[in-house]
Amino acid sequence: MKYTILLFFSLLSTIIFCNNPSYAVANIPATLKENADAVIRNSNHDFKVVSTKVAIEKVKSAITIFNEDSAYDYLVVHYNKFKKVEKIKAKIFDQNGKEVRKIEKDEITDQLAYDGFSIYSDARIKYLDLSYGVYPYTVEVEYEVKHEGLRGYPVWQPQSYRTGVEQNTFRISLPAEMDFRYQGQQLDVEPIIYEEDDRKAYRWILKQQVPIIKESYCPEDYQVLPILITVPNNFYIDGYAGNMETWTSFGQFIYELNKGRGQLSPSMQQQVKTLTADAKTDKEKVAKLYQYLKDNMRYVSVQLGIGGWQTFDAKYVEDNKYGDCKALTYFMKAMLTAIDIPSYPALVTAGKQWLKVKEDFTTPYFNHVILKVLLDEPIWLECTSNMSPVGYLGSFTEDRPVLLITEKGGILDRTPVTTANTQIGNITIDLIPTGQAIINNQTTFTGTAHESFRRKAIFSSKEEQEKWLYNNQSLPSFTINDLTFTASDSLASAACNYIVEVPRYASKAGKRLFVPLNKVNSLGMALPKEVNRKHPVAISSGIHERDQITFKLPEGYTIESLPKPTSIDTEYGRYTSTFKEEGEQLIYERALDIIAQEIPATAYQNLRDFLKDIAKADNAKMVLVKE
């Protein structure tokens, strides 16, 4: 009898272990499932700080996945010299909460976090494929990481787009004598603060959150999604102690970490002076040395040990002819120092911005280094680029906060914004009575608008350039007769010039030709219909286009009708179109300006109407008739 009871409880525990009715999809509130790709059923993220050097991080989460668009059908756990994965496991449950699969150890892939010929890194990942062919299903993941060297604490993002949340918890605990700082953004949750033994703990709990929809032209994610940033006051990594209570102290740590690494050899110092000997101004000297950097050094990302913060010295770059963003920046700084031009390295978050930098809250989450040259009119240099003209940062790092690294510590600054973002087209369209057209398009781009064309001019093959034109031109089927991309060496300017033959540009009906006025450069920006929009509309980059399109009329044809000139003037921008007949030619001029700004959600429909009116004007036609 005793054996039977024990067997019964053993079988019962096995059933309970293999099945988790609480994971049944039917238990999820309907409001959390609506518009959801996934729902976080329960997640616990625990970060236990042992000292300034050591912390234990534990995560356990159960997430129900509804479709293949979910971002939770895999797990990635990062590790490196300072982070060791102690445990990792996962299970999959069907829609009723029945366990259907357990991820085995041999299914966990261990690989480099970054791959490529220009990357040297000790960063690695553990990767788990959590896909399952039958939706919906639930994944349960659990892992533990030991940190031995801390340059930051976790950033907790409890909800992503199209994800409902039943409950998500983050907890951080520290020795009683240690302090840290935290800041929530879009997170209307205060921590529960309590003591346990000789430690203090903070817990945040997010519950019953409906999915957040990413609307078109939405602000940056950090302005929409909830996020909690936690940072240490004091930290220790790879033998270096630092403090980040203020931007000044954090910048001082970075300065000391890289102090003395900007020494050139005597021969290189002499070469710098020779290179700049005939320059008449400091600005010309900067341009000459920047050109030398582009011509002779190549970018290689090095992320070994503390290498994310500490540079190779300038002599290393001099000898090896390569370096990462820090090394190339400090090498450029060393060349400038050799001719007494001062400059400061600047830490920046390049590319997509994922948190807001604030004066009263120091964070270490930068991913790139550029250089500010301290002339009367400062020059900012992107030292990893071998194609940018001097002083041009571009969309990668412009118009955002940076931390200047000075001998007196860190100083917050901001990179300039490019204002001359223009597209100027001079286009001739030679019409033929059959409806065919030969188009000669010469268009120049400046500012951020020119970047992709510069890359095509420098890096793309002829075949790649032609493929791009076929895929991105709104003309009907056409044949390329000539195509060239060019880029200025000294200015943020590039051009795309082509001649193409279009067999069916105009529609022929009897003695009439119906001719589209703007098939070459019609408005590419449009807004979908959105009811009850919740977030502002963020137009991050303005549009400034000027086109002159000259139509050469077929012999024997005259203009029967033209659209009326258009003028649309709103707080979002301006559009005008005009027409002028000159003998057997029609000159059509078009001007479009859309202002970079953030517009309230309530104005979304007005902006949408403005863009629809522009599209309508761009799609207008003239009618030619044979005499």
XYZ file of C-alpha atoms in Angstrom:
627
model
C 0.000 0.000 0.000
C 2.810 2.341 0.915
C 4.516 1.552 -2.412
C 1.264 2.284 -4.290
C 0.889 5.684 -2.609
C 4.483 6.602 -3.378
C 4.004 5.522 -6.997
C 0.816 7.591 -7.208
C 2.555 10.751 -5.968
C 5.505 10.101 -8.266
C 3.186 9.871 -11.256
C 1.281 12.951 -10.075
C 4.465 14.998 -9.771
C 5.474 13.894 -13.277
C 2.114 15.009 -14.649
C 2.404 18.364 -12.880
C 5.968 18.774 -14.159
C 5.012 18.007 -17.742
C 1.858 20.097 -17.798
C 1.187 23.636 -16.684
C -2.512 24.495 -16.987
C -1.723 28.123 -16.103
C -0.056 28.366 -19.531
C -3.302 27.523 -21.305
C -4.020 30.203 -23.900
C -7.674 30.251 -22.839
C -6.585 31.827 -19.546
C -5.218 34.961 -21.202
C -7.576 37.972 -20.963
C -9.021 38.874 -24.345
C -7.739 42.468 -24.096
C -4.130 41.226 -23.930
C -4.535 38.950 -26.965
C -6.057 41.573 -29.257
C -3.447 42.825 -31.763
C -0.810 40.666 -30.048
C 1.963 38.637 -31.641
C 2.847 37.400 -28.158
C 1.826 37.696 -24.507
C 4.290 37.608 -21.617
C 2.555 35.315 -19.125
C 5.045 35.688 -16.311
C 8.645 36.900 -16.327
C 11.091 37.363 -13.463
C 14.410 39.117 -13.975
C 16.604 39.114 -10.872
C 19.939 40.958 -10.657
C 21.885 40.347 -7.463
C 24.868 42.651 -6.952
C 27.471 40.951 -4.788
C 30.112 43.691 -5.024
C 31.391 46.333 -7.443
C 32.992 43.424 -9.341
C 30.475 40.577 -9.162
C 26.744 40.083 -9.838
C 24.426 37.120 -10.460
C 21.677 37.557 -13.049
C 18.740 35.144 -13.244
C 15.889 35.246 -15.743
C 12.840 32.992 -16.009
C 10.055 33.766 -18.465
C 6.952 32.158 -19.941
C 5.719 33.716 -23.188
C 2.818 32.673 -25.406
C 3.515 33.092 -29.119
C 0.632 33.595 -31.547
C 2.306 33.846 -34.956
C 5.583 33.896 -36.842
C 5.874 37.687 -36.477
C 6.687 37.307 -32.793
C 10.246 38.093 -31.692
C 10.172 35.465 -28.938
C 10.618 32.259 -30.944
C 14.326 32.243 -30.134
C 16.552 33.049 -27.171
C 19.954 34.745 -27.266
C 22.141 34.944 -24.149
C 25.312 37.021 -24.508
C 28.548 36.252 -22.723
C 32.229 37.239 -22.852
C 35.331 37.449 -20.694
C 33.329 39.146 -17.943
C 30.058 37.195 -18.261
C 29.690 33.424 -17.841
C 26.493 31.504 -18.620
C 25.916 29.233 -15.625
C 22.605 27.700 -16.732
C 20.259 27.780 -19.694
C 17.195 25.682 -20.473
C 13.848 25.894 -22.238
C 10.560 24.046 -22.741
C 7.661 24.356 -25.144
C 3.976 23.943 -24.212
C 0.960 23.649 -26.496
C -2.091 25.905 -26.349
C -3.567 23.845 -23.501
C -0.447 24.137 -21.347
C 0.783 20.615 -22.059
C 4.546 20.220 -22.364
C 5.379 19.031 -25.874
C 9.100 19.581 -26.116
C 12.175 20.169 -24.023
C 15.203 21.857 -25.565
C 18.170 19.540 -25.247
C 21.697 20.707 -24.494
C 22.965 19.714 -27.927
C 20.374 22.067 -29.485
C 21.990 25.120 -27.888
C 24.239 26.816 -30.422
C 27.394 28.524 -29.174
C 28.778 31.066 -31.605
C 30.489 34.429 -32.037
C 28.216 37.377 -31.330
C 29.653 39.220 -34.328
C 30.888 37.741 -37.565
C 32.914 39.233 -40.375
C 36.424 39.856 -41.647
C 36.632 43.288 -39.992
C 35.612 42.288 -36.461
C 37.776 40.911 -33.677
C 35.716 40.123 -30.594
C 35.530 37.773 -27.626
C 31.782 38.353 -27.366
C 29.790 35.149 -27.864
C 26.174 34.031 -27.640
C 24.165 30.983 -26.652
C 21.344 30.639 -29.183
C 18.170 28.558 -28.803
C 15.637 28.014 -31.559
C 12.213 28.001 -29.853
C 10.056 27.652 -32.954
C 7.156 25.220 -32.990
C 4.906 24.565 -35.958
C 1.521 24.871 -34.238
C 0.278 28.280 -33.048
C -0.385 29.407 -30.412
C 2.183 27.866 -28.091
C 4.110 28.889 -24.984
C 7.855 28.910 -24.382
C 9.374 28.748 -20.921
C 13.016 29.858 -20.760
C 15.406 30.066 -17.839
C 19.035 31.127 -17.678
C 21.649 32.389 -15.237
C 24.684 34.570 -15.904
C 27.558 35.366 -13.565
C 29.154 38.801 -14.062
C 32.762 39.210 -12.985
C 33.451 42.798 -13.947
C 30.634 45.350 -14.065
C 30.551 48.371 -16.340
C 26.789 48.625 -16.148
C 23.602 47.152 -14.704
C 20.658 45.769 -16.725
C 18.323 47.776 -18.892
C 14.855 46.304 -18.405
C 12.370 46.606 -21.256
C 9.272 44.796 -19.981
C 7.167 45.203 -23.137
C 7.885 45.302 -26.846
C 5.550 46.137 -29.736
C 2.491 43.939 -30.285
C 3.121 42.181 -26.979
C 0.652 41.926 -24.112
C 1.860 41.537 -20.535
C 0.166 39.548 -17.784
C 3.037 40.068 -15.344
C 6.667 41.091 -15.737
C 8.946 41.655 -12.743
C 12.415 43.111 -12.374
C 14.330 42.959 -9.115
C 17.726 44.330 -8.165
C 19.384 43.815 -4.796
C 22.641 45.192 -3.390
C 24.746 45.160 -0.230
C 23.377 47.748 2.206
C 26.439 50.002 1.813
C 26.186 50.195 -2.000
C 24.128 52.663 -4.025
C 22.875 52.707 -7.588
C 20.640 54.910 -9.701
C 17.604 54.149 -11.826
C 15.313 55.943 -14.216
C 12.090 54.827 -15.871
C 10.869 56.082 -19.226
C 7.245 55.469 -20.240
C 7.130 53.328 -17.109
C 4.427 54.411 -14.691
C 5.511 51.983 -11.971
C 7.274 52.842 -8.721
C 9.619 50.291 -7.137
C 8.797 48.353 -4.001
C 11.800 48.943 -1.752
C 12.570 46.595 1.123
C 15.412 45.099 3.169
C 16.499 41.483 3.363
C 19.267 40.520 5.827
C 22.117 42.978 5.198
C 20.906 43.878 1.717
C 18.422 46.279 0.128
C 16.171 45.315 -2.752
C 14.042 47.103 -5.340
C 11.253 45.426 -7.283
C 9.241 46.722 -10.244
C 6.114 44.855 -11.387
C 4.271 45.551 -14.643
C 0.845 43.912 -14.933
C -2.046 43.600 -17.387
C -0.639 45.700 -20.227
C -2.397 45.648 -23.588
C -0.219 45.451 -26.731
C 1.406 48.636 -28.025
C 1.023 49.122 -31.775
C 3.888 50.677 -33.742
C 2.188 53.337 -35.805
C 3.615 54.768 -39.020
C 6.241 57.476 -38.521
C 6.266 56.681 -34.826
C 8.765 58.400 -32.492
C 11.864 56.476 -31.406
C 11.159 53.297 -29.455
C 12.479 54.790 -26.206
C 9.782 57.470 -26.470
C 7.013 54.870 -26.781
C 7.955 51.609 -25.052
C 8.429 51.280 -21.281
C 12.043 50.983 -20.195
C 13.959 50.974 -16.910
C 17.626 51.960 -16.869
C 19.755 50.959 -13.866
C 23.381 52.028 -13.439
C 25.988 51.648 -10.704
C 27.573 54.569 -8.918
C 30.874 52.719 -8.606
C 32.064 49.916 -10.857
C 35.106 47.750 -11.410
C 36.181 45.934 -14.557
C 39.376 44.251 -15.691
C 41.476 45.874 -12.963
C 40.021 49.369 -13.414
C 37.755 51.098 -10.883
C 35.461 53.911 -11.924
C 32.574 56.128 -10.892
C 29.601 57.222 -12.991
C 27.588 59.311 -10.565
C 28.145 62.280 -12.903
C 29.045 62.762 -16.526
C 32.216 64.451 -15.324
C 33.375 61.450 -13.293
C 32.495 58.935 -15.997
C 34.317 60.990 -18.602
C 37.303 61.233 -16.253
C 37.395 57.427 -16.047
C 37.417 57.124 -19.849
C 40.102 59.814 -20.074
C 42.380 58.042 -17.579
C 41.730 54.685 -19.245
C 43.064 56.049 -22.542
C 45.641 58.504 -21.230
C 49.034 58.275 -22.940
C 47.750 56.273 -25.898
C 47.997 59.119 -28.393
C 51.747 59.063 -29.027
C 53.035 59.039 -32.610
C 56.524 58.020 -33.606
C 58.969 60.879 -34.393
C 58.857 59.947 -38.086
C 55.044 60.078 -38.141
C 55.066 63.442 -36.387
C 57.395 64.747 -39.083
C 55.172 63.293 -41.795
C 52.179 65.129 -40.314
C 54.077 68.418 -40.464
C 55.139 67.733 -44.040
C 51.556 66.883 -45.083
C 50.254 70.179 -43.714
C 53.194 72.438 -44.592
C 51.495 74.174 -47.519
C 48.070 74.513 -45.820
C 47.147 78.148 -45.211
C 44.561 77.612 -42.455
C 43.925 75.167 -39.637
C 40.797 74.051 -41.468
C 42.908 73.095 -44.498
C 45.322 71.218 -42.219
C 42.448 69.231 -40.731
C 41.188 68.387 -44.232
C 44.622 67.157 -45.363
C 45.105 64.927 -42.321
C 41.555 63.576 -42.578
C 42.227 62.672 -46.214
C 45.428 60.922 -45.140
C 43.428 58.945 -42.572
C 40.869 57.895 -45.195
C 43.507 56.941 -47.748
C 45.800 54.968 -45.453
C 43.835 53.482 -42.538
C 40.972 51.025 -42.537
C 38.294 50.331 -39.979
C 38.416 47.049 -38.041
C 36.157 46.593 -35.004
C 38.058 45.294 -31.980
C 35.964 44.212 -28.972
C 38.362 42.233 -26.786
C 38.256 42.427 -22.976
C 37.799 46.046 -21.954
C 38.349 47.011 -25.598
C 34.877 48.511 -25.825
C 36.206 51.434 -23.770
C 39.996 51.353 -24.091
C 41.722 52.159 -27.366
C 44.809 50.737 -28.990
C 47.506 53.382 -28.952
C 48.200 55.630 -31.931
C 51.493 53.844 -32.662
C 49.557 50.576 -33.141
C 47.389 52.222 -35.810
C 50.450 53.813 -37.384
C 52.191 50.437 -37.690
C 49.219 48.242 -38.629
C 47.209 50.686 -40.761
C 43.904 49.763 -39.123
C 41.903 50.318 -35.947
C 38.407 50.453 -34.487
C 36.464 53.680 -33.996
C 38.388 54.549 -30.820
C 41.802 53.762 -32.264
C 41.214 55.727 -35.489
C 39.778 58.650 -33.535
C 42.724 58.771 -31.127
C 45.145 58.442 -34.060
C 43.497 61.413 -35.777
C 43.662 63.314 -32.494
C 47.376 62.482 -32.192
C 48.065 63.831 -35.702
C 46.256 67.060 -34.832
C 48.143 67.338 -31.549
C 51.434 67.131 -33.503
C 50.516 70.440 -35.197
C 48.964 72.020 -32.077
C 45.310 71.724 -33.064
C 43.238 70.657 -30.032
C 40.452 68.083 -30.254
C 38.291 65.894 -28.011
C 37.056 62.332 -28.562
C 33.273 62.177 -28.221
C 31.271 59.137 -27.113
C 28.032 58.806 -29.075
C 25.203 56.368 -29.705
C 25.391 55.917 -33.466
C 22.475 54.772 -35.581
C 19.146 54.130 -33.919
C 18.666 55.906 -30.607
C 17.383 53.585 -27.873
C 17.427 55.794 -24.801
C 17.273 59.469 -23.953
C 20.485 61.022 -22.652
C 19.768 63.394 -19.768
C 22.048 65.860 -18.010
C 21.121 64.600 -14.550
C 21.401 60.868 -15.239
C 24.722 59.355 -16.339
C 24.625 56.198 -18.459
C 27.501 54.249 -20.052
C 25.522 53.024 -23.064
C 27.434 54.565 -25.984
C 28.515 52.468 -28.978
C 30.784 54.717 -31.046
C 33.493 57.414 -30.875
C 33.926 60.465 -33.126
C 36.181 63.532 -32.862
C 35.421 67.197 -32.225
C 38.159 69.519 -33.534
C 38.261 72.736 -31.521
C 38.572 75.454 -34.140
C 36.695 78.771 -34.042
C 34.075 76.914 -36.051
C 34.307 73.331 -34.709
C 34.742 70.444 -37.133
C 33.275 67.026 -36.338
C 35.036 64.013 -37.850
C 33.763 60.487 -38.479
C 37.126 58.728 -38.412
C 35.896 55.275 -39.491
C 34.577 56.447 -42.854
C 36.656 56.226 -46.003
C 34.052 58.037 -48.085
C 32.723 61.004 -46.063
C 33.954 64.523 -46.836
C 35.679 66.348 -44.006
C 33.282 67.656 -41.368
C 30.303 65.557 -42.468
C 28.763 63.223 -39.880
C 25.497 62.365 -41.577
C 22.460 60.510 -40.312
C 24.633 57.980 -38.427
C 25.680 60.435 -35.688
C 24.268 63.902 -36.385
C 21.883 65.853 -34.142
C 22.318 63.864 -30.918
C 24.003 64.147 -27.510
C 27.637 63.137 -27.072
C 30.075 62.985 -24.160
C 33.330 64.838 -24.815
C 36.307 63.184 -23.125
C 38.534 65.934 -21.735
C 41.374 66.145 -19.245
C 38.853 67.644 -16.782
C 36.313 64.840 -17.253
C 33.218 64.356 -19.360
C 31.254 67.231 -20.897
C 27.871 66.752 -22.570
C 27.643 68.277 -26.034
C 25.551 67.798 -29.154
C 26.488 67.093 -32.741
C 25.254 69.516 -35.404
C 22.339 68.784 -37.706
C 22.625 68.893 -41.496
C 20.229 71.503 -42.842
C 21.026 71.447 -46.582
C 19.208 68.188 -47.384
C 18.130 68.804 -50.949
C 17.286 67.000 -54.174
C 17.543 69.076 -57.325
C 16.499 67.508 -60.612
C 16.988 68.766 -64.163
C 15.067 66.398 -66.405
C 14.341 66.359 -70.121
C 11.648 64.087 -71.561
C 11.648 63.692 -75.339
C 8.170 62.454 -76.312
C 7.541 60.335 -79.413
C 4.092 60.040 -81.123
C 3.856 56.332 -80.265
C 3.921 57.137 -76.532
C 7.580 56.280 -76.186
C 9.905 58.681 -74.347
C 13.623 59.209 -73.940
C 14.387 60.611 -70.490
C 17.562 62.405 -69.544
C 17.654 62.853 -65.768
C 20.404 64.765 -63.972
C 19.714 64.985 -60.234
C 21.983 66.269 -57.477
C 21.567 65.388 -53.796
C 23.055 67.169 -50.772
C 23.161 66.536 -47.024
C 21.677 63.332 -45.673
C 19.773 62.929 -48.944
C 23.081 62.259 -50.725
C 24.408 59.435 -48.525
C 23.040 56.407 -50.357
C 24.104 57.878 -53.721
C 27.632 58.471 -52.423
C 27.824 54.816 -51.398
C 26.626 53.733 -54.826
C 29.177 55.971 -56.541
C 32.069 54.624 -54.462
C 31.219 51.019 -53.679
C 28.624 49.682 -56.155
C 29.478 47.918 -59.393
C 27.861 48.945 -62.673
C 25.548 45.936 -62.445
C 24.512 46.844 -58.894
C 23.865 50.454 -59.904
C 21.658 49.380 -62.807
C 19.789 46.896 -60.629
C 19.114 49.684 -58.115
C 17.701 51.955 -60.830
C 15.407 49.239 -62.188
C 14.106 48.486 -58.677
C 13.680 52.069 -57.474
C 12.475 54.085 -60.439
C 8.700 54.459 -60.697
C 8.751 54.536 -64.484
C 7.111 51.709 -66.426
C 9.416 49.202 -68.104
C 12.499 50.936 -69.481
C 15.954 50.348 -70.963
C 19.066 52.060 -69.594
C 21.226 53.780 -72.207
C 23.554 55.505 -69.752
C 23.917 55.666 -65.959
C 26.517 57.367 -63.768
C 26.811 58.068 -60.046
C 29.307 60.687 -58.825
C 30.251 62.037 -55.398
C 32.066 65.207 -54.405
C 35.381 64.796 -52.593
C 34.946 67.906 -50.446
C 31.191 68.492 -50.159
C 28.237 66.455 -48.904
C 26.953 66.114 -52.439
C 26.351 63.312 -54.942
C 24.625 62.989 -58.292
C 22.715 60.381 -60.254
C 22.532 60.928 -64.000
C 20.862 58.594 -66.473
C 19.368 58.315 -69.938
C 16.612 55.732 -70.375
C 14.145 54.719 -73.074
C 10.552 54.124 -71.930
C 8.409 52.318 -74.550
C 5.057 53.240 -72.967
C 5.494 56.505 -71.097
C 2.358 58.156 -72.534
C -0.992 56.539 -73.387
C -2.190 56.954 -76.981
C -5.913 57.179 -77.797
C -6.729 58.152 -81.356
C -5.053 61.475 -82.051
C -4.393 62.201 -78.391
C -1.516 61.428 -76.026
C -2.128 61.349 -72.271
C 1.217 62.267 -70.688
C 2.070 61.836 -66.983
C 3.753 64.985 -65.712
C 5.829 63.420 -62.959
C 6.644 59.756 -63.304
C 10.286 60.449 -62.516
C 10.070 61.822 -58.970
C 6.586 61.575 -57.507
C 6.142 61.733 -53.738
C 7.322 58.548 -52.053
C 6.022 59.417 -48.599
C 2.479 58.350 -47.706
C 0.530 57.667 -44.535
C -1.924 54.791 -44.105
C -5.346 55.317 -42.602
C -5.155 55.080 -38.810
C -8.124 55.464 -36.504
C -7.553 56.692 -32.946
C -3.832 57.244 -33.361
C -2.103 57.349 -29.981
C 1.435 58.610 -30.639
C 2.875 61.741 -32.274
C 4.042 61.676 -35.875
C 7.829 61.979 -36.043
C 9.242 63.282 -39.325
C 12.916 62.830 -38.561
C 14.326 64.221 -41.804
C 12.914 67.024 -43.881
C 12.317 66.770 -47.624
C 13.449 69.565 -49.974
C 12.987 68.842 -53.666
C 13.249 71.110 -56.704
C 12.544 69.629 -60.146
C 12.477 71.184 -63.585
C 11.046 68.776 -66.151
C 11.205 69.888 -69.770
C 8.909 68.019 -72.155
C 9.846 68.110 -75.829
C 6.562 67.702 -77.684
C 6.264 65.320 -80.650
C 6.205 66.994 -84.032
C 2.665 67.957 -85.039
C 1.247 67.823 -81.498
C -0.019 70.698 -79.377
C -1.162 70.946 -75.785
C -4.911 70.466 -75.495
C -5.152 70.613 -71.706
C -2.987 71.079 -68.626
C -3.732 70.774 -64.922
C -4.010 74.025 -63.052
C -0.895 75.201 -61.220
C -0.924 73.927 -57.654
C -0.018 75.705 -54.431
C -0.438 73.962 -51.065
C 0.839 75.724 -47.974
C 0.447 74.142 -44.527
C 2.256 74.017 -41.192
C 3.718 70.681 -42.317
C 5.275 71.979 -45.526
C 4.666 73.494 -48.930
C 4.135 72.227 -52.469
C 3.953 74.188 -55.719
C 3.781 73.264 -59.396
C 3.845 75.615 -62.378
C 3.784 75.263 -66.186
C 5.349 77.336 -68.919
C 5.005 76.803 -72.686
C 8.040 77.712 -74.769
C 7.561 76.923 -78.457
C 7.436 73.131 -78.816
C 8.360 72.578 -75.182
C 6.541 72.525 -71.873
C 8.534 73.377 -68.761
C 7.042 71.898 -65.599
C 8.521 73.090 -62.311
C 7.852 71.410 -59.001
C 8.913 72.383 -55.474
C 8.305 70.340 -52.342
C 9.270 71.057 -48.734
C 8.252 68.847 -45.833
C 9.419 70.112 -42.455
C 11.236 67.840 -40.024
C 9.176 67.997 -36.824
C 7.070 66.054 -34.375
C 3.353 66.487 -34.937
C 0.633 65.700 -32.366
C -1.378 62.537 -32.928
C -4.504 64.681 -33.344
C -2.970 66.283 -36.459
C -2.271 62.953 -38.163
C -5.237 63.123 -40.530
C -4.390 66.700 -41.580
C -0.843 65.646 -42.455
C -2.199 62.619 -44.304
C -4.526 64.860 -46.347
C -1.613 67.154 -47.188
C 0.429 64.229 -48.508
C -2.545 62.860 -50.446
C -3.010 66.264 -52.134
C 0.671 66.256 -53.139
C 0.392 62.723 -54.523
C -2.691 63.737 -56.500
C -0.855 66.718 -58.008
C 2.176 64.546 -58.804
C -0.055 62.063 -60.653
C -1.636 64.696 -62.914
C -1.460 64.402 -66.736
C -1.452 66.733 -69.697
C -3.232 65.932 -72.925
C -1.588 66.425 -76.309
C -3.562 66.394 -79.524
C -2.344 65.953 -83.090
C -3.114 68.933 -85.267
